Amino acid sequence: MAGGGAAGRYSRQLFVLGGGARRLPGAAVLVSGLRGTGAQAATALVLAGTGRVVLHDRGAACTADLAQQFLLGESDVGQNRAEASRRVLAELNPCVAVGAHTGELSEAFLASFQVVLLTESPLEEQLRIGDFCHACGICFIVANTKGLAGQLFCDFGERFVVDDPAEGDPVCGAVQHISQGNPGVVTCMGAEGSRGHPFCDGDLVTFSGVEGMTELNGREPIPVRVLDAFRLEIGDTSSFSPYRSGGQISQVRLPQVHSYEPLRQALAEPKIWVASTKEVPRSRSLHAAFQALHAFHKEQGRLPRPRAPADTERVLELARSLGTQQGPLDEDIVRAFASVSAGDLCPMASIIGALAAQEVLKAITRKFVPLDQWLYLDALECLVLEGAARLTEEDCAPRGSRYDGQIAVFGTAFQELLSRQKYLVVGAGAIGCELLKNFAMIGLAAGPDGDLTITDMDTIAPSNLPRQLLYRSADISKPKSVVAAAAVRRMNPDVRVTAHQNQVGPATEQLYGDDFFRHLDGVASALDTLEARSYLESRCLRCLTPLLDSGTEGPRGNVLAMVPTVTKPLEPAGDPADDTVPLCTLRFFPRTIQHTLQWARDEFEGLFQLPAEHVNRFMEDPAFSEQLPARNAVEVLERVRGSLQERPRDWQDCVCWAHRHWQSRYHNAIVQLLHTFPLEHESSPGVPFWAGDRSCPHPLTFNPDNDTHLDYILAAAHLFAQTHKVPPCSDRETALSILSSVVLPPFAPQDGLQIPLAEEQEEAQAPVDHRRLAELIQDLAQRRQELVGAEEVQVPLMEPIHFEKDNDIHMNFITAASNLRAENYSIPPADWLTSKRIAGRIVPAIITTTAAVAGLACLEVYKLVWGCRDPSCYRNSHLNLSDCRLFRVQPPLPHTYRYGGREWSCWDRLEMRAVGADGQEMMVQEVLDWLQKTHGWTVTMLLRGHTVLYDSEADEEEQARQRVQRISENLEDAGELRQRELQLFYVCEGEDAEAGDARPPLLCSLP
């Protein structure tokens, strides 16, 4: 099989980069400049598995590097940056050759690389090396960050071929019908089930497995025109044979050729990517500002002093004099840029470094379209914050601190504020690691009053290592939060960090209650499930705690800021689409590889998990059979008896069992299906049974020389041996020798066997066969007695195996089982990695996206630390690294509504101290009186969650009881945790309790 090794380690990344990732081990990349941006890019390339990464830097590490260059420690100060960084990077991925170079960048040296990335070079060096790379066909990238702005430039030569320009795998669909006509119309649906097809106008497609209209199979790609969600036009099919059934329609992607100008020309005639035309003047002004900064540095031998008006004005003069500016120069942008250009910020370096690394990966893998040719990013909106706008040159002068690069932008008082922050990071996976790295670098919670809490329930797995920076091979199986906290302390010993191993959810509200959340300055969400993210959002909404929610999927990512009273609360996640496939489709009429993979997952559970669990429960509990639901007791007990009868003695028995099972599933079951519904069978007179979305299968004949057949035998036998605690063997020759002596009896199909054709028939319950049930119980009781008396029997008797997508044996079975099933039904097979992605429901992931997203989130942290109340300063970010697009937009404002004669914000709530006249917790009547007195509202219904505390329509006796009860009475009985604050809901006179009108919640503080 194709699993294991590199495929297992890099699986999430391979789902992003596709087949082009195979070029990574043979690639050589130079990263010049090992400060923050270069360190981020180099780290991503090493984690991604680039064959050779050479680091270049002629400078020595200084104290100020420690707040952005996360590869360095205090002991590295004074050492060459490239040499010091090489030692750490070499530990990250033993498969990558990491080198260091401290000399000149000569042409002879540069000629050995496929990609050259410059991050700290003067403009003259950029031009010299850019000319050489362009002439020699070496992909050339420039990445720079200065203060709150960054630039990225790509030159991939005059003819660069992109093999696959789009995300993911080419899409496909299941054909349901094809008309004869000009044009022919294809009716199809998406591979996932009943949803519409995934094609767009102009897509090129091919057909396979079509029965009847076989002329379409294997033809050259055909362009389609979309008619609606389920129909496509494909051209003239009038002369083709009539369509009968089956078939798959698959998208074909053709390579694209792109051409790039050298840096020297691109500086004068820039092609700049912008999110909208409104951004053109800003980006062109930054283009001029970066060139002016190079000129200033050449003239003065240094960068402009932070907040020094004379230096700022000189940069502006140089920008005006460049003569390359197209359109008006935004002088305010140039001034703002120049005033903090001496600053170094880890979040900016994370973003630009990650984007640069992704462009390097494009150059190597030829997956995705490279940047054409410039991109500018800035967060200069940070400078209009109330605290930042008043800063002086003295406030931002260097102190000899590790945070001097950050002080140059935000001043010393801000650094003190950062050190006192109290933050919760939920999730220490890919995004969580990058957030924690940034937090350590910027000094969040690095003071005596600071507190950084990390919580994550997971342990570290091998597949985490290529994209979760804080973990090493030696950390596998250790708790993520504990290892991450230790890594944060190594990066910055001053950070006050605490590790928890808890889920943040309803079950842990005693630990993470209202008081906990209100004590926080902010929450950073790095969760990977919609349910968990929605819960966290609801807690922050209730407690008025700022939340930064980050998420990624492959090359896409986003950051959403939720600032109490300033921005709109985050929208609750919708319910995930129901991808459930009818059982009859999976069992008898699969149409897509998704169907066969789900069938294989069900097979795995039905063969290697459930039987072992049932047998163990049967052996442990004599009353096991009595506890089974009557409708499936016979089926379960049959399986238990079968497992006991099939107990293998050795590896040979396991191989024989696997062969018998292969024959049962891929030959006998299909022969039986075709016996019940022959090829010529009709659903009704004149209507073929095997037509439309039912593809007629064919039985397979076992062939030990067929790799897929033998892969199945080895994987199934291995798992069967494991579940029965028999030592397995992986030798193919041994298995072949055993198989050569196996003779299976011929199969005779049954007459009159009922096969369900619809979900309703599948779910129909057959009457319980009580006689059969009694026989099974008696037989199994005797077997149990015999086994219990046997000395050699181990307890538990069997080992249940739960499917694990990162276990290669498990995936070998799933892939082989699915592809054999697909062959039965003429469905195109899926390779090992594709099978793993679909069966394991894996979300594609790559280090570049997570690093960029974390950097964008930390830019919003700066604003939260300042206590910014101006919604125009915050940004929601959306990026797609497949085409290097980054959109940063102002979050929506809070929505308002009218209630009780006035306007309310969605953040508003009524707050009351629920202490009654007797000094005890208020009774319901006192709450009703408070609402009447304070707001003039007559309440007809009062609720605590789903518990009704008061209902004016109840009878007088019930109302009297309700009025005198305490508001938290029977809290535990209702399944609710006791909190110091209760949230109550109410309905007032004249309102409909079912209408769900918006109204401010009532928060009651208990004594």
Coordinates of N, CA and C in Angstrom, one line a residue, residues 884-991:
C884 N -3.0 33.7 -3.1 CA -2.4 34.8 -2.3 C -3.4 36.0 -2.2
R885 N -4.6 35.7 -1.7 CA -5.6 36.7 -1.5 C -5.8 36.9 0.0
L886 N -5.9 38.2 0.4 CA -6.1 38.5 1.8 C -7.0 39.7 1.9
F887 N -8.1 39.5 2.6 CA -9.1 40.5 2.7 C -9.3 40.8 4.2
R888 N -9.2 42.1 4.6 CA -9.3 42.5 6.0 C -10.4 43.6 6.0
V889 N -11.5 43.3 6.6 CA -12.7 44.2 6.6 C -13.1 44.5 8.0
Q890 N -13.8 45.7 8.2 CA -14.3 46.0 9.5 C -15.4 45.0 9.9
P891 N -15.4 44.5 11.1 CA -16.5 43.6 11.6 C -17.8 44.4 11.6
P892 N -18.9 43.6 11.4 CA -20.2 44.3 11.4 C -20.5 44.9 12.8
L893 N -21.3 45.9 12.8 CA -21.7 46.6 14.1 C -22.8 45.8 14.8
P894 N -22.9 45.9 16.1 CA -23.9 45.2 16.8 C -25.3 45.6 16.3
H895 N -26.2 44.6 16.2 CA -27.5 45.0 15.7 C -28.4 45.5 16.9
T896 N -29.4 46.3 16.6 CA -30.2 46.8 17.6 C -31.7 46.4 17.4
Y897 N -32.5 46.5 18.4 CA -33.9 46.2 18.3 C -34.7 47.1 19.3
R898 N -36.0 47.2 19.1 CA -36.8 47.9 20.0 C -37.6 47.0 20.9
Y899 N -37.6 47.3 22.1 CA -38.4 46.5 23.1 C -38.8 47.4 24.3
G900 N -40.0 47.3 24.7 CA -40.5 48.1 25.8 C -40.4 49.6 25.6
G901 N -40.5 50.0 24.4 CA -40.6 51.4 24.1 C -39.2 52.1 23.9
R902 N -38.1 51.3 23.9 CA -36.8 51.9 23.7 C -35.9 51.0 22.8
E903 N -34.8 51.5 22.4 CA -33.9 50.7 21.5 C -32.8 50.1 22.4
W904 N -32.5 48.8 22.0 CA -31.5 48.0 22.8 C -30.5 47.5 21.8
S905 N -29.3 47.3 22.3 CA -28.2 46.6 21.5 C -28.3 45.2 21.8
C906 N -27.8 44.3 20.9 CA -27.8 42.9 21.1 C -26.9 42.5 22.3
W907 N -26.0 43.5 22.7 CA -25.2 43.2 23.9 C -25.8 43.6 25.2
D908 N -26.9 44.3 25.2 CA -27.5 44.9 26.4 C -28.1 43.7 27.2
R909 N -28.1 43.9 28.5 CA -28.8 43.0 29.4 C -29.2 43.7 30.6
L910 N -30.2 43.2 31.3 CA -30.7 43.8 32.6 C -29.9 43.1 33.7
E911 N -29.3 43.9 34.6 CA -28.5 43.3 35.7 C -29.2 43.7 37.0
M912 N -29.3 42.7 37.9 CA -29.9 43.0 39.2 C -29.1 42.1 40.3
R913 N -29.0 42.7 41.4 CA -28.4 41.9 42.6 C -29.6 41.2 43.3
A914 N -29.6 39.9 43.1 CA -30.8 39.1 43.5 C -30.8 38.8 45.0
V915 N -30.7 39.9 45.8 CA -30.7 39.7 47.3 C -32.1 40.3 47.8
G916 N -32.9 39.4 48.4 CA -34.2 39.9 48.9 C -34.1 40.7 50.1
A917 N -35.3 41.1 50.6 CA -35.4 41.9 51.8 C -34.9 41.2 53.0
D918 N -34.9 39.8 53.0 CA -34.4 39.0 54.1 C -32.9 38.8 54.1
G919 N -32.2 39.4 53.1 CA -30.8 39.1 52.9 C -30.5 37.8 52.2
Q920 N -31.5 37.0 51.9 CA -31.3 35.8 51.2 C -31.6 36.0 49.7
E921 N -31.4 34.9 48.9 CA -31.6 34.9 47.5 C -33.1 35.3 47.2
M922 N -33.3 36.2 46.2 CA -34.6 36.6 45.9 C -35.6 35.5 45.6
M923 N -36.9 35.7 46.0 CA -37.9 34.9 45.5 C -38.4 35.4 44.2
V924 N -39.2 34.5 43.5 CA -39.7 34.9 42.2 C -40.5 36.2 42.2
Q925 N -41.4 36.3 43.3 CA -42.2 37.5 43.4 C -41.4 38.8 43.4
E926 N -40.2 38.7 44.1 CA -39.4 39.9 44.2 C -38.8 40.3 42.8
V927 N -38.5 39.3 42.0 CA -38.0 39.5 40.7 C -39.1 40.2 39.8
L928 N -40.3 39.7 40.0 CA -41.4 40.2 39.2 C -41.6 41.7 39.6
D929 N -41.5 42.0 41.0 CA -41.7 43.3 41.5 C -40.6 44.2 41.0
W930 N -39.4 43.7 40.9 CA -38.2 44.6 40.4 C -38.4 45.0 39.0
L931 N -38.8 44.0 38.1 CA -39.1 44.4 36.7 C -40.2 45.4 36.6
Q932 N -41.3 45.2 37.4 CA -42.4 46.2 37.3 C -41.9 47.6 37.8
K933 N -41.2 47.6 38.9 CA -40.8 48.9 39.4 C -39.7 49.6 38.6
T934 N -38.8 48.8 38.1 CA -37.6 49.4 37.4 C -38.0 49.8 35.9
H935 N -38.7 48.9 35.3 CA -39.0 49.1 33.9 C -40.5 49.2 33.5
G936 N -41.3 49.0 34.5 CA -42.8 49.1 34.3 C -43.3 48.0 33.5
W937 N -42.7 46.8 33.5 CA -43.1 45.7 32.8 C -43.9 44.7 33.7
T938 N -45.0 44.3 33.2 CA -45.8 43.2 33.9 C -45.5 41.9 33.3
V939 N -44.8 41.0 34.0 CA -44.3 39.8 33.5 C -45.4 38.7 33.6
T940 N -45.6 38.0 32.5 CA -46.6 36.9 32.5 C -45.9 35.5 32.6
M941 N -44.6 35.5 32.2 CA -43.9 34.2 32.3 C -42.4 34.5 32.6
L942 N -41.8 33.7 33.5 CA -40.4 33.9 33.9 C -39.8 32.5 33.8
L943 N -38.7 32.4 33.1 CA -38.0 31.1 32.8 C -36.5 31.2 33.2
R944 N -36.0 30.0 33.6 CA -34.6 29.8 33.8 C -34.2 28.6 32.9
G945 N -33.7 29.0 31.7 CA -33.5 27.9 30.7 C -34.8 27.4 30.3
H946 N -35.0 26.1 30.4 CA -36.3 25.5 30.1 C -37.2 25.3 31.3
T947 N -36.7 25.8 32.4 CA -37.5 25.6 33.6 C -38.4 26.8 33.8
V948 N -39.7 26.6 33.9 CA -40.7 27.7 34.1 C -40.7 28.0 35.6
L949 N -40.3 29.3 35.9 CA -40.4 29.8 37.3 C -41.7 30.4 37.7
Y950 N -42.3 31.0 36.7 CA -43.6 31.6 36.9 C -44.4 31.6 35.6
D951 N -45.7 31.3 35.8 CA -46.6 31.3 34.6 C -48.0 31.9 35.1
S952 N -48.3 33.1 34.5 CA -49.6 33.7 35.0 C -50.8 32.9 34.6
E953 N -50.7 32.0 33.7 CA -51.9 31.2 33.3 C -52.0 29.9 34.1
A954 N -51.1 29.7 35.1 CA -51.3 28.6 36.0 C -52.4 28.8 36.9
D955 N -52.9 27.8 37.6 CA -54.0 28.0 38.6 C -53.4 28.8 39.8
E956 N -54.3 29.3 40.6 CA -53.9 30.2 41.7 C -53.0 29.5 42.7
E957 N -53.3 28.2 42.9 CA -52.4 27.5 43.9 C -51.0 27.3 43.3
E958 N -50.9 27.0 42.0 CA -49.6 26.8 41.4 C -48.8 28.2 41.4
Q959 N -49.6 29.3 41.1 CA -49.0 30.6 41.0 C -48.5 31.0 42.4
A960 N -49.2 30.7 43.4 CA -48.8 31.0 44.8 C -47.5 30.3 45.2
R961 N -47.4 29.0 44.7 CA -46.2 28.2 45.0 C -45.0 28.8 44.3
Q962 N -45.3 29.2 43.0 CA -44.2 29.7 42.2 C -43.6 31.0 42.7
R963 N -44.5 31.9 43.2 CA -44.1 33.2 43.6 C -43.2 33.2 44.8
V964 N -43.3 32.2 45.7 CA -42.5 32.2 46.9 C -41.2 31.3 46.8
Q965 N -41.0 30.7 45.6 CA -39.8 29.9 45.5 C -38.6 30.8 45.2
R966 N -37.4 30.3 45.6 CA -36.2 31.0 45.3 C -35.9 30.8 43.8
I967 N -35.2 31.8 43.2 CA -35.0 31.7 41.8 C -34.0 30.6 41.4
S968 N -33.2 30.1 42.3 CA -32.3 29.0 41.9 C -32.8 27.7 42.5
E969 N -34.0 27.6 43.0 CA -34.6 26.4 43.6 C -34.6 25.3 42.5
N970 N -34.3 24.1 43.0 CA -34.3 22.9 42.1 C -33.4 23.0 40.9
L971 N -32.3 23.8 41.0 CA -31.4 24.0 39.9 C -30.7 22.7 39.6
E972 N -30.2 22.0 40.6 CA -29.6 20.7 40.3 C -30.5 19.7 39.7
D973 N -31.8 19.7 40.2 CA -32.8 18.7 39.7 C -33.0 18.9 38.2
A974 N -32.9 20.2 37.8 CA -33.1 20.5 36.4 C -31.9 20.2 35.5
G975 N -30.9 19.6 36.1 CA -29.6 19.3 35.4 C -28.8 20.5 35.1
E976 N -28.9 21.6 35.9 CA -28.1 22.8 35.6 C -27.1 22.9 36.8
L977 N -25.9 23.5 36.4 CA -24.9 23.7 37.4 C -25.2 25.0 38.1
R978 N -24.9 25.0 39.4 CA -25.1 26.2 40.2 C -24.0 27.3 39.8
Q979 N -24.5 28.5 39.5 CA -23.6 29.6 39.2 C -23.9 30.7 40.1
R980 N -22.9 31.6 40.3 CA -23.1 32.8 41.1 C -24.1 33.8 40.4
E981 N -24.3 33.6 39.1 CA -25.2 34.5 38.3 C -26.1 33.6 37.5
L982 N -27.4 33.9 37.6 CA -28.4 33.2 36.8 C -28.9 34.1 35.6
Q983 N -29.1 33.5 34.5 CA -29.7 34.3 33.4 C -31.1 33.8 33.2
L984 N -32.0 34.8 33.4 CA -33.5 34.5 33.3 C -34.1 35.2 32.0
F985 N -35.1 34.6 31.6 CA -35.9 35.1 30.4 C -37.3 35.3 30.8
Y986 N -38.0 36.2 30.2 CA -39.3 36.6 30.6 C -40.1 37.0 29.4
V987 N -41.5 36.9 29.6 CA -42.4 37.4 28.6 C -43.3 38.3 29.4
C988 N -43.6 39.5 28.7 CA -44.4 40.5 29.4 C -45.8 40.6 28.8
E989 N -46.7 41.2 29.5 CA -48.1 41.4 29.2 C -48.2 41.9 27.7
G990 N -49.0 41.3 27.0 CA -49.3 41.7 25.6 C -48.3 41.0 24.6
E991 N -47.4 40.2 25.0 CA -46.4 39.5 24.1 C -46.8 38.0 24.0

